[in-house]
Short mmCIF file of C-alpha atoms and ligand atoms in Angstrom, two decimals:
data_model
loop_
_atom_site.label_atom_id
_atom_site.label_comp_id
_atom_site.label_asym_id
_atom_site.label_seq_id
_atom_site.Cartn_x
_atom_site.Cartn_y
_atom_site.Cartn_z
CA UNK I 1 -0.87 -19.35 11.65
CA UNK I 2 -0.52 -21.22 14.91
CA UNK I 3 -3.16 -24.35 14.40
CA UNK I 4 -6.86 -24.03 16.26
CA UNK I 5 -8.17 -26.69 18.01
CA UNK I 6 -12.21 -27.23 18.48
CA UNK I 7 -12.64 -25.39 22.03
CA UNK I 8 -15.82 -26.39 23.64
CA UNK I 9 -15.57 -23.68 26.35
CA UNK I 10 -19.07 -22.14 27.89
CA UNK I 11 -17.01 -18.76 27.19
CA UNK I 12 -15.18 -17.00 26.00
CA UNK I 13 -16.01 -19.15 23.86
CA UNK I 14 -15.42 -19.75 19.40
CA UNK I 15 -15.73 -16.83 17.36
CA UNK I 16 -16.58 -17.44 13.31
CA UNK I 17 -12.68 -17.76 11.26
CA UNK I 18 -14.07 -15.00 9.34
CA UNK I 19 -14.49 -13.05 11.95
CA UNK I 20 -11.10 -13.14 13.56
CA UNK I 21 -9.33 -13.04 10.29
CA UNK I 22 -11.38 -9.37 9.28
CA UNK I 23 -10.65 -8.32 12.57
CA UNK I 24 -6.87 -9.32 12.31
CA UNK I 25 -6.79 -7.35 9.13
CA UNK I 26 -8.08 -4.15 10.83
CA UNK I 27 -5.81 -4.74 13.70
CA UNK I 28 -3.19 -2.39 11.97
CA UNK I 29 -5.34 -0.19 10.26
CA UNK I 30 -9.01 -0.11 9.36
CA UNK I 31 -9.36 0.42 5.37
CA UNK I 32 -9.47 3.89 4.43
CA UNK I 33 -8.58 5.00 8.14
CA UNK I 34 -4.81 4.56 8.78
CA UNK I 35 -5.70 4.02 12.32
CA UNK I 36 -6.32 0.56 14.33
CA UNK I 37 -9.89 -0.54 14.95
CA UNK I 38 -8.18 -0.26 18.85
CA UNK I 39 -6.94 2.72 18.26
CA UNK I 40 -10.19 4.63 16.71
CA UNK I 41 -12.40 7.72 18.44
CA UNK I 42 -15.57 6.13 19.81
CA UNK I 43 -17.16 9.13 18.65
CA UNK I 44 -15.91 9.08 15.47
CA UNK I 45 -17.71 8.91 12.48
CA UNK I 46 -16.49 5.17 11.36
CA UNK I 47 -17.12 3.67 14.84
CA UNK I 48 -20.78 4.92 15.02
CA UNK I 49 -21.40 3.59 11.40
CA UNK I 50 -19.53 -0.26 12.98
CA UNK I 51 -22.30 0.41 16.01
CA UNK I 52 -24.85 1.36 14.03
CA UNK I 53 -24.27 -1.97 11.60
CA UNK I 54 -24.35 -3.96 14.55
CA UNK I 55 -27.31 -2.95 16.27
CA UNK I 56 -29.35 -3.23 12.68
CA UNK I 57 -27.73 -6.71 12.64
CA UNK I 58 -29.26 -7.78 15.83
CA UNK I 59 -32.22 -5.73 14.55
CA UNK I 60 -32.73 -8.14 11.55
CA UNK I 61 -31.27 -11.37 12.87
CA UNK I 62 -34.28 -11.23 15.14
CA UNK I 63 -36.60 -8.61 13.91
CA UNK I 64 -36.59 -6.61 16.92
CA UNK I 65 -39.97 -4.70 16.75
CA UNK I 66 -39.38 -0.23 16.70
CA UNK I 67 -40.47 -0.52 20.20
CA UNK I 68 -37.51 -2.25 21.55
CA UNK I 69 -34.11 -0.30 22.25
CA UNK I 70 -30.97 -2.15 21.41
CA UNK I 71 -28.31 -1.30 23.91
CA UNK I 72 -24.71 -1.79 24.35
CA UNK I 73 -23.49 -2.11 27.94
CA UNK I 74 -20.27 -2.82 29.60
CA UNK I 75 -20.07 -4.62 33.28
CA UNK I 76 -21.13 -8.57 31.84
CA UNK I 77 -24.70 -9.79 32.35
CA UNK I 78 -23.95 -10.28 35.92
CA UNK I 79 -24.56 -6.35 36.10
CA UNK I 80 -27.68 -6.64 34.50
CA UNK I 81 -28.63 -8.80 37.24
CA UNK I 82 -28.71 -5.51 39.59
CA UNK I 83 -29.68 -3.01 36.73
CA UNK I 84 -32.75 -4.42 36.09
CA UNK I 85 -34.04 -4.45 39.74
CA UNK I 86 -32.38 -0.98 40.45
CA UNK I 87 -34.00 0.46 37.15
CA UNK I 88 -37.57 -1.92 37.21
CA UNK I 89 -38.11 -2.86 40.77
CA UNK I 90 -37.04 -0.87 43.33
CA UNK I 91 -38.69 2.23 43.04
CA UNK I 92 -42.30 0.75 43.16
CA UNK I 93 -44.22 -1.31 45.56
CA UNK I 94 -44.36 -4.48 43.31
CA UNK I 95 -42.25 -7.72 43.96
CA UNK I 96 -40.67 -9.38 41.11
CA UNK I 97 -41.23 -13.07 39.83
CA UNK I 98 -38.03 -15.31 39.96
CA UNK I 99 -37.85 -18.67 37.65
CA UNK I 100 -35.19 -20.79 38.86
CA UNK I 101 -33.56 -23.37 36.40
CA UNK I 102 -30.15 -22.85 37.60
CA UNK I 103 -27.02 -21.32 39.08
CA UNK I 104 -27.55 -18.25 36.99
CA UNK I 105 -30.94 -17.50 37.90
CA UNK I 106 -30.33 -17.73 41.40
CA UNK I 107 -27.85 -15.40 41.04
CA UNK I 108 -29.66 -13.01 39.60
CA UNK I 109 -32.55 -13.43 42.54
CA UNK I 110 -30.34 -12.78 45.01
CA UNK I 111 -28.82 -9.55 43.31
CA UNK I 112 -32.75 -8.61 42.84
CA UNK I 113 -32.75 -9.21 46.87
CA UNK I 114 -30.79 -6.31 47.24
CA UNK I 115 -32.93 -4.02 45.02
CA UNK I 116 -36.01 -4.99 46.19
CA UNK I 117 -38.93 -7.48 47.01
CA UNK I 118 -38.79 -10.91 45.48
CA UNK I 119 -40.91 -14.03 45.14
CA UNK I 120 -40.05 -17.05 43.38
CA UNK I 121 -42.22 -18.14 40.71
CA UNK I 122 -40.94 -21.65 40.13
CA UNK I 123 -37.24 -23.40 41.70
CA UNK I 124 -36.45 -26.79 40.26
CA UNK I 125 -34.33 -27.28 42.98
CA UNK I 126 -36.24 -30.48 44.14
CA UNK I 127 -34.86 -32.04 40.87
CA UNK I 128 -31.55 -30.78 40.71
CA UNK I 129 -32.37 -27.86 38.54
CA UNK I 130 -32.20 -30.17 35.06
CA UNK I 131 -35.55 -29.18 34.09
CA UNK I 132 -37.56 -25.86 33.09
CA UNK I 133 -41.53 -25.60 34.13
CA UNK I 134 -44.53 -26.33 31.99
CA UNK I 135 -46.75 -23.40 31.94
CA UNK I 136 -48.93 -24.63 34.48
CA UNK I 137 -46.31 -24.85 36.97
CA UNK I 138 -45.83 -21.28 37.25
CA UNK I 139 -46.84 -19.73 40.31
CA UNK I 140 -47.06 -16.15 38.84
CA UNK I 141 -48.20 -12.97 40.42
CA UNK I 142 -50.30 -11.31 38.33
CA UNK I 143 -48.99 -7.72 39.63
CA UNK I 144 -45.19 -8.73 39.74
CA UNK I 145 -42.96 -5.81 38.02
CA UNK I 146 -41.54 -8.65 36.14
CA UNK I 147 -40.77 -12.19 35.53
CA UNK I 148 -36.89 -13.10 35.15
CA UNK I 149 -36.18 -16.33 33.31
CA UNK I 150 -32.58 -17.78 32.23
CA UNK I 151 -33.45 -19.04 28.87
CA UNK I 152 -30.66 -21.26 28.69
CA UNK I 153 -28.70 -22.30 32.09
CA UNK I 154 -25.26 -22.42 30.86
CA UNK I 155 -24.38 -24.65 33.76
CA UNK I 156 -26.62 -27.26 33.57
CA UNK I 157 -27.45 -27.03 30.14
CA UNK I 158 -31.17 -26.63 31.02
CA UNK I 159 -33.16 -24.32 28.01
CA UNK I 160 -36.46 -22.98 27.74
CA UNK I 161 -37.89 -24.47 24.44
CA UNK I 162 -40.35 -21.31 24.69
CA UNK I 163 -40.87 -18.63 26.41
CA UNK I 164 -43.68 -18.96 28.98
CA UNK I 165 -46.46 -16.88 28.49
CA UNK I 166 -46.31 -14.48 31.49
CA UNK I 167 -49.22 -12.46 30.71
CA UNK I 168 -49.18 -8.71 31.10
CA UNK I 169 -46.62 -9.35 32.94
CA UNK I 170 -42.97 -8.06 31.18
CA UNK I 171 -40.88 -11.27 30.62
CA UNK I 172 -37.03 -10.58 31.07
CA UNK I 173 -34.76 -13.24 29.77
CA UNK I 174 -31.02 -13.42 30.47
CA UNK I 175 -30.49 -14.94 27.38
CA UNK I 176 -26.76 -14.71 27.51
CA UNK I 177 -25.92 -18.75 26.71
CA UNK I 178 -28.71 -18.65 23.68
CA UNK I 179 -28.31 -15.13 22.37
CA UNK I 180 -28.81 -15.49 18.42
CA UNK I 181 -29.04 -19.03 18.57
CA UNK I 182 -32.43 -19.19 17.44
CA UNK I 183 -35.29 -17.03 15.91
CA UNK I 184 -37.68 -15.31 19.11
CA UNK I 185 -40.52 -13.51 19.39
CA UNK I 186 -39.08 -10.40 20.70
CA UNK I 187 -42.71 -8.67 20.55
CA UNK I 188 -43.11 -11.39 23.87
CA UNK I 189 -40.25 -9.74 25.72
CA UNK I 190 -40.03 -7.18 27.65
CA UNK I 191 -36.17 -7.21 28.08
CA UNK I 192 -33.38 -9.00 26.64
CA UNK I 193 -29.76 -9.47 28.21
CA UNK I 194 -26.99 -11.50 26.39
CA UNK I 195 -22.89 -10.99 27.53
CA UNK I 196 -21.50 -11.60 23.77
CA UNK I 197 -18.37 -13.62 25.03
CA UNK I 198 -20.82 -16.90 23.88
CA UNK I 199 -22.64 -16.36 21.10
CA UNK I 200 -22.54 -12.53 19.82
CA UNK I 201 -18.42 -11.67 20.05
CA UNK I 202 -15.67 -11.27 23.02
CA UNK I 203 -15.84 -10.70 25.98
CA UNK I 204 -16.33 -7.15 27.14
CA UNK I 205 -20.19 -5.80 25.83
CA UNK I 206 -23.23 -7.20 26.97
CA UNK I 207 -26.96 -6.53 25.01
CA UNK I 208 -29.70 -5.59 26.05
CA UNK I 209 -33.08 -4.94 24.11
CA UNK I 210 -35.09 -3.25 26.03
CA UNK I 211 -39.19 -2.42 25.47
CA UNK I 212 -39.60 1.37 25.46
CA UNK I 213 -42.32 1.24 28.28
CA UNK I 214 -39.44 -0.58 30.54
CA UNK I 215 -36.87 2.24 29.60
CA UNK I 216 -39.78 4.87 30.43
CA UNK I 217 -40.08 3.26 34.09
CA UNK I 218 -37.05 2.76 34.89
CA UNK I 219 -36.14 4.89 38.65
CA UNK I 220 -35.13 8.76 38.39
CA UNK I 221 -32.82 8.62 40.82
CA UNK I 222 -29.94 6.33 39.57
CA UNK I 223 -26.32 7.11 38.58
CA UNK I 224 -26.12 7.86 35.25
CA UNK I 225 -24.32 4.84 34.34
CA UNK I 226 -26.78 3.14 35.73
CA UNK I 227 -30.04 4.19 34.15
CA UNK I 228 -31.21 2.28 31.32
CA UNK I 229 -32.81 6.18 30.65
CA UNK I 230 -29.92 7.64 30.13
CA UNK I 231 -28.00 4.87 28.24
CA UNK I 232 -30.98 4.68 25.92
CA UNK I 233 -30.75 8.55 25.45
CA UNK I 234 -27.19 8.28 24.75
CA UNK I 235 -27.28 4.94 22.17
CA UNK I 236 -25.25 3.67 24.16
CA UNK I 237 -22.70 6.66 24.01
CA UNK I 238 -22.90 8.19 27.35
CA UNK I 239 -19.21 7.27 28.33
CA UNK I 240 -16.61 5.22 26.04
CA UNK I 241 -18.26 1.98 25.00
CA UNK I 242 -16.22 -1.09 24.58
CA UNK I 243 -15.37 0.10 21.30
CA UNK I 244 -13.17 -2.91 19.85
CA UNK I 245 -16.38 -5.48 21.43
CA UNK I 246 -18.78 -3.67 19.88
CA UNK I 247 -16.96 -3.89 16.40
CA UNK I 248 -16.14 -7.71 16.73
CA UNK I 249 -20.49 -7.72 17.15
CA UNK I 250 -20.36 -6.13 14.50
CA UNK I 251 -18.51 -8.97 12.47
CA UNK I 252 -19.74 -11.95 14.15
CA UNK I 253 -23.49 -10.85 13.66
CA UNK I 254 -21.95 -9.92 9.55
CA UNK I 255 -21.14 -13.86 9.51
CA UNK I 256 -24.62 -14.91 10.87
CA UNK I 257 -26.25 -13.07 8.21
CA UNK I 258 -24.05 -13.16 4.97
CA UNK I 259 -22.45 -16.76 5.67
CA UNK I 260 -25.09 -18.61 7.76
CA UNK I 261 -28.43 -16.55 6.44
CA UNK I 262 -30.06 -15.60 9.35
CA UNK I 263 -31.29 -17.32 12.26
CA UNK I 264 -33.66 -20.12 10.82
CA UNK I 265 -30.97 -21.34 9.18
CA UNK I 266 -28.07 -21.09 12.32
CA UNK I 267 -30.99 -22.89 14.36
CA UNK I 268 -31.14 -25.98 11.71
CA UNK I 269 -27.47 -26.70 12.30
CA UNK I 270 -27.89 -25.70 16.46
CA UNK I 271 -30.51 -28.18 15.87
CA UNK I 272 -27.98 -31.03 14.35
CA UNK I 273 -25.02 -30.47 16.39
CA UNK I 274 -26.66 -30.94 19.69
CA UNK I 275 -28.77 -33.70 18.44
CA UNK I 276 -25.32 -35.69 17.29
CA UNK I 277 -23.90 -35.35 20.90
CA UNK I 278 -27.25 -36.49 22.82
CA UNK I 279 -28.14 -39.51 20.24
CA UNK I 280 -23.95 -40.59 21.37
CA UNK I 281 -24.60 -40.11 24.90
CA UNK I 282 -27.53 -42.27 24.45
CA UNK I 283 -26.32 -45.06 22.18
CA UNK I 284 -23.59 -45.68 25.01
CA UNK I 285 -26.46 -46.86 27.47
CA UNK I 286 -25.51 -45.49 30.41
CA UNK I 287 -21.77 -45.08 30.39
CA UNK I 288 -22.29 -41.54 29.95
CA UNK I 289 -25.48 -39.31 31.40
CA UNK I 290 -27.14 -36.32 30.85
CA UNK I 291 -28.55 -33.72 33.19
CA UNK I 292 -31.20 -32.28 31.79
CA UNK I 293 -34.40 -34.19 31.21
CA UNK I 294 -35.30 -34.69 27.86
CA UNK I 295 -37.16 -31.61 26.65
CA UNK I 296 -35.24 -29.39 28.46
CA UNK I 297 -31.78 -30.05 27.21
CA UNK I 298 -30.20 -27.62 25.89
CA UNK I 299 -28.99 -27.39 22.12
CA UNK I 300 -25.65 -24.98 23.39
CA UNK I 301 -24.33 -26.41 26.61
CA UNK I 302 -24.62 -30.32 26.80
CA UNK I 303 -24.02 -31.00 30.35
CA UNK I 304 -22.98 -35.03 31.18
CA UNK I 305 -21.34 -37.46 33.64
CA UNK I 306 -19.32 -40.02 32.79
CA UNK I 307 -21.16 -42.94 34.95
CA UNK I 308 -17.48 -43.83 36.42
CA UNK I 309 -16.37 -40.70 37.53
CA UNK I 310 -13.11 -42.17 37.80
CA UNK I 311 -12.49 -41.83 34.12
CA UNK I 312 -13.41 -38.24 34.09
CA UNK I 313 -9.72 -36.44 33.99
CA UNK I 314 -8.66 -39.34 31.21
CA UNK I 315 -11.63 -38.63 29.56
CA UNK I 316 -10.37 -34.91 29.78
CA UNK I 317 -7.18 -35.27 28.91
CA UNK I 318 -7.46 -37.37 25.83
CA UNK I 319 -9.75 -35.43 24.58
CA UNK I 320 -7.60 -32.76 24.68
CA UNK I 321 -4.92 -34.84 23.27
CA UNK I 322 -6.90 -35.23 20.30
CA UNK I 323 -7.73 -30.99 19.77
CA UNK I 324 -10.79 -31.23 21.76
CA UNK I 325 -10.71 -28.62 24.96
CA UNK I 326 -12.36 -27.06 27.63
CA UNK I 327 -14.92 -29.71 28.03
CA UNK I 328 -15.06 -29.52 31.50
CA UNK I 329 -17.88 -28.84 33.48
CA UNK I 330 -18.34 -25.87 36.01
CA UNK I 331 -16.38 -26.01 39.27
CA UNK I 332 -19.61 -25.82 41.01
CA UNK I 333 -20.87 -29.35 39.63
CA UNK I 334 -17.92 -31.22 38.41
CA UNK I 335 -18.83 -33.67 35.31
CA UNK I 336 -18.22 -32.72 31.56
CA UNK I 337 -19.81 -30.31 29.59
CA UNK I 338 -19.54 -29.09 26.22
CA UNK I 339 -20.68 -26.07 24.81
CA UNK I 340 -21.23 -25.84 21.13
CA UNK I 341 -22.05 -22.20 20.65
CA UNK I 342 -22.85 -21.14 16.65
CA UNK I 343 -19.64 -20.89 15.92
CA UNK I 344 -18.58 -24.54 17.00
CA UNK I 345 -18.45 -25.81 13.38
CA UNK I 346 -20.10 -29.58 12.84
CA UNK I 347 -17.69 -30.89 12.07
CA UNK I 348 -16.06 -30.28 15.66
CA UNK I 349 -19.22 -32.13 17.14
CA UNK I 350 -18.80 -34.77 14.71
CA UNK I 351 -14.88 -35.37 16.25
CA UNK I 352 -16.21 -35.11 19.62
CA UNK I 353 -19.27 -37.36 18.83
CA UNK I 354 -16.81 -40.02 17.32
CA UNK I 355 -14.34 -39.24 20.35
CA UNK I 356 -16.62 -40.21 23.06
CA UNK I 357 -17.69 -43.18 21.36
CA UNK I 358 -14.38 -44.56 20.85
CA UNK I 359 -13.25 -43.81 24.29
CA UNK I 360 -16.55 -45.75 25.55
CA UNK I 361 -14.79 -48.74 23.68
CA UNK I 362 -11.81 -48.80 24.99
CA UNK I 363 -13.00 -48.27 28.85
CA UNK I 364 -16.57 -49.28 28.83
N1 PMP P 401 -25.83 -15.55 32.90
C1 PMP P 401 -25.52 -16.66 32.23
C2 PMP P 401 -26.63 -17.53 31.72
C3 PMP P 401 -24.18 -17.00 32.02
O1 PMP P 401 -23.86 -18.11 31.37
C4 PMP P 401 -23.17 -16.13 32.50
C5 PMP P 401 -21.70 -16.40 32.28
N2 PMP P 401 -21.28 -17.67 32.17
C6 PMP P 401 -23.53 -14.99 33.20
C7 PMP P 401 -24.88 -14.73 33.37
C8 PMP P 401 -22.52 -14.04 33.75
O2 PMP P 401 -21.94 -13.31 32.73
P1 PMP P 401 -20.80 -12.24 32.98
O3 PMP P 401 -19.59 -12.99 33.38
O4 PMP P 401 -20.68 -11.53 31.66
O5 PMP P 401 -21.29 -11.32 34.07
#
C-alpha cells in the first residue's frame, strides 16, 4: 500500500482507514453480489438497504426527531444555498435573516439575493469575521421565513458553540465543516445542510435534514430536481443518486458508531485535538496567531498566521516534508490553516503540535 501521510485539507478531506479499506474490498465486487459497489442498480435492492443504513446512521448519530426528513442531494452545499431560498423564500412575502461569520455565509446571502428579499441579522465584518454573535446581538425579525447560520466557517475557523435561539423562527444551519462532529439538538433546527467531502464521506452527496413543515412549504412551482417536495417524496430517488457517495456515508457514519461510539464520544477527542493545536499556538507567544477570538474558535478548522509571514511557504514546505499537508489556508486569506476533521487521528495533531513547536525553535 502506497504510505498515507496526515492531510490537514478543509476537503476533500480524511476518510476513517476502515472505511477506505471496506470500500476497497467492494471495489471489485460487493459480497454476495458479483457486481462493483460502482457498478450496482441504484434501484436495486442492496443499494436501497446501503441508503437506508445510512440515513438510520445519521438518524442515530444525532437522534434526528420522526419529524425531520433525511435527504440525499447531489450539486454540493453551494446548491443548497439557492434551494433553500427557491423552496422557503421566494414564494412568500417574508424576507429571510442572514448571520454572517464568514465567506460561506455571505455566499449563501447573496445566492438568497437572487431568490428573494434579504436582511442581515448580524455581519462580523467590523472584526474581520473571527467571531460569532452572543444572543443579544442578533437583530432578528420576528416574521423572517428563516434564519441562515454557518455553524462552523470553514475559512476562518469561526464556530457557533450553540445554536442561537431564533425563536419561532426556523433556524437553517449549513453545517457542512461540523456535520457529525458533535451531538445537536436537531428538535432546534429547522434545516440541516452538510456536503460530506469533510466530515460524512467524499465528495459528491450533500445532507440535508429537513423539518416536515419546511418540506410542506416549500414553492409548487419548481423543477422537480429542485423541490425539496419532490426529493422528499422520492427518498431521495427521484433521478440516480450519487450512488458510490451515498455508500461511502454509509461506511464512514458505520465507523462513527461501531469504532468511535457515537457522537459524545467523537466530540471528546474533537474536543482534545483542537485544544492540543490552540494551547501550541499559544505557548509560542505570539510567533504564531489565531483568528478567531477565543470562544469562537473552531474545534475543525484552526485558522493561524505565522507573525512573520515571511516564513509561511518554509513553514509549508517542511511541514510537508515531514507527512504533514494541505495546511494552507484559503486563497482568499492567505495564512495557515489546518483542518482536523473526525477522521484526523490524534496522533496526527500530536505531529503537527510537536512540528510547529520545533519549527518555532529553530526560526523564532
Ligand atoms: N459551506 C461551507 C461551510 C463550506 O466549507 C463549503 C466548502 N468548503 C461550502 C459551503 C461549499 O461546498 P460545495 O463545494 O460542496 O458546494
Amino acid at each position: 500500500m502506497a504510505e498515507r501521510v496526515y492531510n490537514f485539507s478543509p476537503g476533500p478531506a480524511m476518510l476513517p482507514l476502515s472505511a477506505l479499506e471496506e470500500a476497497q474490498r467492494d471495489l471489485l465486487a460487493l459480497p454476495n453480489e458479483g457486481v462493483s459497489i460502482l457498478e450496482i442498480s441504484h434501484r436495486s435492492k442492496r443499494f436501497s438497504g446501503i441508503m437506508e443504513q445510512a440515513e438510520n446512521n445519521i438518524r442515530q448519530l444525532l437522534a434526528v426527531p420522526e419529524s425531520h426528513h433525511v435527504l440525499f442531494f447531489q450539486g454540493g452545499a453551494q446548491l443548497q444555498f439557492v434551494m433553500a431560498p427557491m423552496n422557503l423564500l421566494a414564494s412568500g412575502d417574508k424576507s429571510a435573516d442572514y448571520v454572517l461569520t464568514g465567506s460561506w455565509g455571505k455566499k449563501a446571502m447573496q445566492e438568497a439575493q437572487a431568490q428573494g428579499q434579504t436582511r442581515v441579522a448580524f455581519d462580523a465584518a467590523t472584526d474581520n469575521y473571527n467571531r460569532v454573535p452572543t444572543q443579544e446581538e442578533l437583530e432578528l425579525d420576528p416574521k423572517a421565513a428563516y434564519v441562515h447560520i454557518t455553524s462552523n466557517e470553514t475559512i476562518g475557523g469561526v464556530q457557533f458553540p450553540t445554536e442561537p435561539d431564533t425563536g419561532d423562527v426556523p433556524l437553517i444551519s449549513d453545517s457542512s465543516s461540523d456535520f457529525l462532529s458533535r451531538p445537536l439538538p436537531i428538535e432546534r433546527y429547522g434545516m440541516m445542510y452538510a456536503c460530506a467531502q469533510k466530515n460524512a464521506g467524499p465528495a459528491g452527496v450533500t445532507i440535508v435534514i429537513i423539518r416536515d413543515d419546511l418540506v410542506e412549504r416549500s414553492a409548487q412551482d419548481l423543477p422537480s430536481m429542485l423541490s425539496y417536495r419532490v426529493m422528499a417524496q422520492s427518498h431521495s430517488v427521484f433521478n440516480t443518486p450519487p450512488v458510490f457517495a451515498i455508500y461511502m456515508v454509509k461506511l464512514v457514519t458505520d465507523w462513527l458508531l461501531n469504532e468511535i461510539g457515537g457522537l459524545e464520544k467523537m466530540n471528546a477527542l474533537n474536543q482534545q485535538k483542537a485544544q492540543l493545536l490552540y494551547d501550541a499556538i499559544v505557548a509560542a507567544e505570539g510567533f504564531y496567531e489565531v483568528h478567531a477570538q477565543p470562544g469562537s474558535r473552531s474545534l475543525m478548522n484552526v485558522a493561524f498566521r505565522l507573525k512573520d509571514a515571511d516564513l509561511e511557504q518554509p513553514f509549508l514546505d517542511a511541514a510537508a516534508a515531514e507527512g504533514l499537508i494541505a495546511l494552507k489556508g484559503h486563497r482568499s486569506v492567505g495564512g495557515c490553516r489546518a483542518s482536523i476533521y473526525n477522521a484526523m487521528p490524534i496522533e496526527g495533531v500530536q505531529k503537527l503540535a510537536q512540528f510547529m513547536d520545533d519549527f518555532r525553535r529553530k526560526h523564532g
